[in-house]
PDB file of C-alpha atoms in Angstrom:
ATOM      1  CA  MET A   1       2.580 -13.918  -8.265  1.00 76.00           C
ATOM      2  CA  ALA A   2      -0.048 -12.827 -10.743  1.00 94.00           C
ATOM      3  CA  LEU A   3      -2.059  -9.629 -10.663  1.00 96.00           C
ATOM      4  CA  GLU A   4      -5.027  -9.380 -12.998  1.00 97.00           C
ATOM      5  CA  VAL A   5      -6.842  -6.066 -13.405  1.00 98.00           C
ATOM      6  CA  ASP A   6      -9.743  -5.252 -15.709  1.00 98.00           C
ATOM      7  CA  ILE A   7     -11.621  -2.259 -14.313  1.00 98.00           C
ATOM      8  CA  THR A   8     -13.536   0.784 -15.414  1.00 97.00           C
ATOM      9  CA  LYS A   9     -14.242   3.953 -13.495  1.00 97.00           C
ATOM     10  CA  LYS A  10     -15.865   7.197 -14.500  1.00 94.00           C
ATOM     11  CA  LEU A  11     -13.750  10.106 -13.317  1.00 83.00           C
ATOM     12  CA  ASP A  12     -14.096  13.872 -13.641  1.00 81.00           C
ATOM     13  CA  GLY A  13     -14.005  14.562 -17.334  1.00 82.00           C
ATOM     14  CA  PHE A  14     -13.116  11.098 -18.609  1.00 86.00           C
ATOM     15  CA  PHE A  15     -13.745   7.370 -18.483  1.00 92.00           C
ATOM     16  CA  MET A  16     -10.906   5.135 -17.293  1.00 94.00           C
ATOM     17  CA  HIS A  17     -10.511   1.569 -18.488  1.00 96.00           C
ATOM     18  CA  MET A  18      -7.450  -0.277 -17.204  1.00 96.00           C
ATOM     19  CA  GLN A  19      -6.709  -3.841 -18.221  1.00 97.00           C
ATOM     20  CA  PHE A  20      -3.488  -5.777 -17.629  1.00 96.00           C
ATOM     21  CA  ARG A  21      -2.020  -8.973 -16.225  1.00 96.00           C
ATOM     22  CA  ALA A  22       1.342  -8.900 -14.456  1.00 94.00           C
ATOM     23  CA  GLU A  23       3.117 -12.083 -13.454  1.00 91.00           C
ATOM     24  CA  GLN A  24       6.309 -12.402 -11.392  1.00 83.00           C
ATOM     25  CA  GLU A  25       7.847  -9.215 -12.660  1.00 84.00           C
ATOM     26  CA  ILE A  26       8.264  -5.554 -12.065  1.00 91.00           C
ATOM     27  CA  PHE A  27       5.378  -3.841 -13.784  1.00 92.00           C
ATOM     28  CA  ALA A  28       4.974  -0.118 -14.438  1.00 94.00           C
ATOM     29  CA  ILE A  29       1.967   1.923 -15.467  1.00 93.00           C
ATOM     30  CA  LEU A  30       3.077   4.961 -17.430  1.00 94.00           C
ATOM     31  CA  GLY A  31       1.028   7.881 -18.644  1.00 92.00           C
ATOM     32  CA  ALA A  32       0.340  11.567 -18.468  1.00 91.00           C
ATOM     33  CA  SER A  33      -0.651  13.288 -15.264  1.00 89.00           C
ATOM     34  CA  GLY A  34      -4.319  12.655 -14.498  1.00 85.00           C
ATOM     35  CA  CYS A  35      -4.703   9.583 -16.725  1.00 88.00           C
ATOM     36  CA  GLY A  36      -5.644   7.222 -13.867  1.00 91.00           C
ATOM     37  CA  LYS A  37      -2.380   5.639 -12.693  1.00 94.00           C
ATOM     38  CA  SER A  38      -2.881   6.499  -9.015  1.00 94.00           C
ATOM     39  CA  MET A  39      -6.591   5.703  -9.251  1.00 95.00           C
ATOM     40  CA  THR A  40      -5.745   2.232 -10.569  1.00 97.00           C
ATOM     41  CA  LEU A  41      -3.409   1.592  -7.625  1.00 97.00           C
ATOM     42  CA  LYS A  42      -6.039   2.845  -5.176  1.00 97.00           C
ATOM     43  CA  CYS A  43      -8.607   0.503  -6.740  1.00 98.00           C
ATOM     44  CA  ILE A  44      -6.222  -2.459  -6.383  1.00 98.00           C
ATOM     45  CA  ALA A  45      -5.576  -1.518  -2.737  1.00 97.00           C
ATOM     46  CA  GLY A  46      -9.308  -1.121  -2.076  1.00 97.00           C
ATOM     47  CA  ILE A  47      -9.149   2.564  -1.212  1.00 96.00           C
ATOM     48  CA  GLU A  48     -11.290   3.413  -4.244  1.00 97.00           C
ATOM     49  CA  LYS A  49     -14.004   1.246  -5.760  1.00 97.00           C
ATOM     50  CA  PRO A  50     -14.145   0.731  -9.534  1.00 98.00           C
ATOM     51  CA  ASP A  51     -17.514   1.173 -11.211  1.00 97.00           C
ATOM     52  CA  GLU A  52     -17.211  -2.322 -12.624  1.00 98.00           C
ATOM     53  CA  GLY A  53     -14.667  -4.988 -13.419  1.00 98.00           C
ATOM     54  CA  TYR A  54     -12.381  -7.501 -11.794  1.00 98.00           C
ATOM     55  CA  ILE A  55      -9.209  -7.453  -9.653  1.00 98.00           C
ATOM     56  CA  GLU A  56      -7.389 -10.611  -8.563  1.00 98.00           C
ATOM     57  CA  LEU A  57      -3.999 -11.245  -6.925  1.00 97.00           C
ATOM     58  CA  ASN A  58      -2.548 -14.747  -6.696  1.00 95.00           C
ATOM     59  CA  GLY A  59      -5.951 -16.372  -7.142  1.00 95.00           C
ATOM     60  CA  LYS A  60      -7.581 -14.185  -4.478  1.00 97.00           C
ATOM     61  CA  VAL A  61     -10.402 -12.078  -5.890  1.00 98.00           C
ATOM     62  CA  PHE A  62     -10.281  -8.536  -4.507  1.00 98.00           C
ATOM     63  CA  TYR A  63     -13.071  -7.098  -6.586  1.00 98.00           C
ATOM     64  CA  ASP A  64     -15.657  -8.603  -8.913  1.00 98.00           C
ATOM     65  CA  SER A  65     -18.612  -6.417  -9.828  1.00 98.00           C
ATOM     66  CA  LYS A  66     -20.560  -9.312 -11.368  1.00 98.00           C
ATOM     67  CA  ASN A  67     -20.321 -11.481  -8.246  1.00 98.00           C
ATOM     68  CA  LYS A  68     -20.564  -8.507  -5.852  1.00 98.00           C
ATOM     69  CA  ILE A  69     -17.151  -9.096  -4.278  1.00 98.00           C
ATOM     70  CA  ASN A  70     -15.311  -6.106  -2.839  1.00 98.00           C
ATOM     71  CA  LEU A  71     -12.768  -6.989  -0.144  1.00 98.00           C
ATOM     72  CA  ARG A  72     -11.913  -4.328   2.402  1.00 96.00           C
ATOM     73  CA  PRO A  73      -8.386  -2.863   2.122  1.00 93.00           C
ATOM     74  CA  GLN A  74      -7.348  -4.748   5.289  1.00 89.00           C
ATOM     75  CA  GLU A  75      -8.286  -8.055   3.654  1.00 93.00           C
ATOM     76  CA  ARG A  76      -6.255  -7.425   0.498  1.00 95.00           C
ATOM     77  CA  HIS A  77      -2.772  -7.368   2.068  1.00 93.00           C
ATOM     78  CA  VAL A  78      -1.487  -4.753  -0.365  1.00 95.00           C
ATOM     79  CA  GLY A  79       1.338  -2.323   0.351  1.00 93.00           C
ATOM     80  CA  LEU A  80       0.852   1.050  -1.348  1.00 94.00           C
ATOM     81  CA  LEU A  81       3.421   3.818  -1.047  1.00 93.00           C
ATOM     82  CA  PHE A  82       1.619   7.083  -1.755  1.00 90.00           C
ATOM     83  CA  GLN A  83       3.271   9.972  -3.574  1.00 87.00           C
ATOM     84  CA  ASN A  84       3.297  12.020  -0.352  1.00 88.00           C
ATOM     85  CA  TYR A  85       4.228   8.957   1.821  1.00 90.00           C
ATOM     86  CA  ALA A  86       1.106   9.388   4.029  1.00 89.00           C
ATOM     87  CA  LEU A  87       2.996   9.475   7.320  1.00 95.00           C
ATOM     88  CA  PHE A  88       1.092  10.570  10.409  1.00 95.00           C
ATOM     89  CA  PRO A  89       2.502  14.072  11.086  1.00 96.00           C
ATOM     90  CA  ASN A  90       1.638  13.979  14.797  1.00 96.00           C
ATOM     91  CA  MET A  91       3.517  10.709  15.371  1.00 96.00           C
ATOM     92  CA  THR A  92       7.208   9.949  15.706  1.00 97.00           C
ATOM     93  CA  VAL A  93       9.022   7.617  13.335  1.00 97.00           C
ATOM     94  CA  GLU A  94       8.674   4.813  15.872  1.00 94.00           C
ATOM     95  CA  GLN A  95       4.934   5.468  16.319  1.00 93.00           C
ATOM     96  CA  ASN A  96       4.415   5.551  12.545  1.00 94.00           C
ATOM     97  CA  LEU A  97       6.088   2.159  12.261  1.00 94.00           C
ATOM     98  CA  MET A  98       4.118   0.737  15.178  1.00 90.00           C
ATOM     99  CA  ALA A  99       0.897   1.919  13.501  1.00 85.00           C
ATOM    100  CA  GLY A 100       1.725  -0.301  10.551  1.00 73.00           C
ATOM    101  CA  LEU A 101       2.226  -3.271  12.818  1.00 72.00           C
ATOM    102  CA  LEU A 102      -0.163  -3.202  15.751  1.00 57.00           C
ATOM    103  CA  SER A 103      -3.212  -4.455  13.903  1.00 61.00           C
ATOM    104  CA  GLY A 104      -1.353  -7.630  12.932  1.00 61.00           C
ATOM    105  CA  GLU A 105       1.026  -8.081  15.868  1.00 62.00           C
ATOM    106  CA  LYS A 106      -0.638  -8.283  19.283  1.00 68.00           C
ATOM    107  CA  ASP A 107       2.555  -8.963  21.262  1.00 78.00           C
ATOM    108  CA  ARG A 108       4.046  -5.519  22.016  1.00 81.00           C
ATOM    109  CA  THR A 109       7.507  -6.941  22.727  1.00 86.00           C
ATOM    110  CA  LYS A 110       7.603  -8.688  19.347  1.00 87.00           C
ATOM    111  CA  ALA A 111       6.250  -5.538  17.703  1.00 85.00           C
ATOM    112  CA  ARG A 112       9.021  -3.393  19.210  1.00 88.00           C
ATOM    113  CA  THR A 113      11.645  -5.931  18.123  1.00 92.00           C
ATOM    114  CA  LYS A 114      10.309  -5.896  14.559  1.00 92.00           C
ATOM    115  CA  VAL A 115      10.297  -2.093  14.555  1.00 93.00           C
ATOM    116  CA  ARG A 116      13.926  -1.960  15.776  1.00 94.00           C
ATOM    117  CA  GLU A 117      14.930  -4.424  13.039  1.00 95.00           C
ATOM    118  CA  MET A 118      13.189  -2.311  10.401  1.00 95.00           C
ATOM    119  CA  LEU A 119      14.783   0.900  11.733  1.00 96.00           C
ATOM    120  CA  ALA A 120      18.206  -0.695  11.269  1.00 97.00           C
ATOM    121  CA  ARG A 121      17.339  -2.205   7.881  1.00 96.00           C
ATOM    122  CA  PHE A 122      16.251   1.179   6.495  1.00 97.00           C
ATOM    123  CA  GLU A 123      19.070   3.122   8.220  1.00 96.00           C
ATOM    124  CA  LEU A 124      16.668   5.039  10.458  1.00 97.00           C
ATOM    125  CA  THR A 125      18.275   4.214  13.806  1.00 96.00           C
ATOM    126  CA  GLY A 126      18.598   7.395  15.859  1.00 96.00           C
ATOM    127  CA  LEU A 127      15.537   8.979  14.246  1.00 97.00           C
ATOM    128  CA  GLU A 128      12.951   7.071  16.287  1.00 96.00           C
ATOM    129  CA  LYS A 129      11.703  10.138  18.197  1.00 97.00           C
ATOM    130  CA  HIS A 130      11.636  12.484  15.192  1.00 98.00           C
ATOM    131  CA  ARG A 131       8.379  13.564  13.576  1.00 97.00           C
ATOM    132  CA  PRO A 132       7.997  13.516   9.774  1.00 97.00           C
ATOM    133  CA  SER A 133       8.473  17.321   9.578  1.00 96.00           C
ATOM    134  CA  GLN A 134      11.936  16.852  11.110  1.00 97.00           C
ATOM    135  CA  LEU A 135      13.023  14.367   8.416  1.00 97.00           C
ATOM    136  CA  SER A 136      14.370  14.834   4.917  1.00 96.00           C
ATOM    137  CA  GLY A 137      12.258  13.639   1.997  1.00 94.00           C
ATOM    138  CA  GLY A 138      14.410  10.534   1.619  1.00 95.00           C
ATOM    139  CA  GLN A 139      14.098   9.711   5.310  1.00 96.00           C
ATOM    140  CA  GLN A 140      10.311  10.130   5.118  1.00 96.00           C
ATOM    141  CA  GLN A 141      10.239   7.800   2.132  1.00 95.00           C
ATOM    142  CA  ARG A 142      12.265   5.172   4.020  1.00 96.00           C
ATOM    143  CA  VAL A 143       9.919   5.416   7.032  1.00 96.00           C
ATOM    144  CA  ALA A 144       6.923   4.899   4.749  1.00 95.00           C
ATOM    145  CA  LEU A 145       8.581   1.905   3.063  1.00 95.00           C
ATOM    146  CA  ALA A 146       9.591   0.415   6.417  1.00 96.00           C
ATOM    147  CA  ARG A 147       5.994   0.747   7.630  1.00 93.00           C
ATOM    148  CA  ILE A 148       4.762  -1.076   4.530  1.00 93.00           C
ATOM    149  CA  PHE A 149       7.323  -3.866   4.889  1.00 93.00           C
ATOM    150  CA  LEU A 150       6.335  -4.363   8.536  1.00 91.00           C
ATOM    151  CA  SER A 151       2.883  -5.388   7.344  1.00 87.00           C
ATOM    152  CA  GLU A 152       4.446  -8.066   5.069  1.00 89.00           C
ATOM    153  CA  PRO A 153       2.274  -7.280   2.026  1.00 92.00           C
ATOM    154  CA  ASP A 154       1.674  -9.735  -0.788  1.00 93.00           C
ATOM    155  CA  ILE A 155       2.391  -6.988  -3.291  1.00 94.00           C
ATOM    156  CA  LEU A 156       4.207  -3.654  -3.101  1.00 94.00           C
ATOM    157  CA  MET A 157       2.895  -0.800  -5.238  1.00 95.00           C
ATOM    158  CA  LEU A 158       4.750   2.503  -5.543  1.00 94.00           C
ATOM    159  CA  ASP A 159       2.824   5.572  -6.693  1.00 92.00           C
TER     160      ASP A 159
END
């Protein structure tokens, strides 16, 4: 796995330039609050668009300003765990997990089986009917991670 990022983006009050290449490793972006760490992850995931630059994962170009390439987030196959977990507050744990699966898994029986397996894997069995507000922070985090893993991303990014 290789992730190559060379992007720039003008943000409120400053100009962000992020350039790195990460191969088969755990890679961390460290810096002060507001320096662009989350923005970089959002650009990789396709949630935000850089002003210019290049993003590539495993030979697949996500973004290239020179060649006018900008894949939609759904085409990037990136798992991003947000700081606040981004669970749907009006949905149960089971519904949140299904939401991460249904676009890719058309067979509802297979989808339910995968969800049950993920509930067990992340020690969430028994919490299927709970809403995020009824869960501890750690349980919410595990639901969010389980939802990401159900989509079988090519890369997992933790904000």
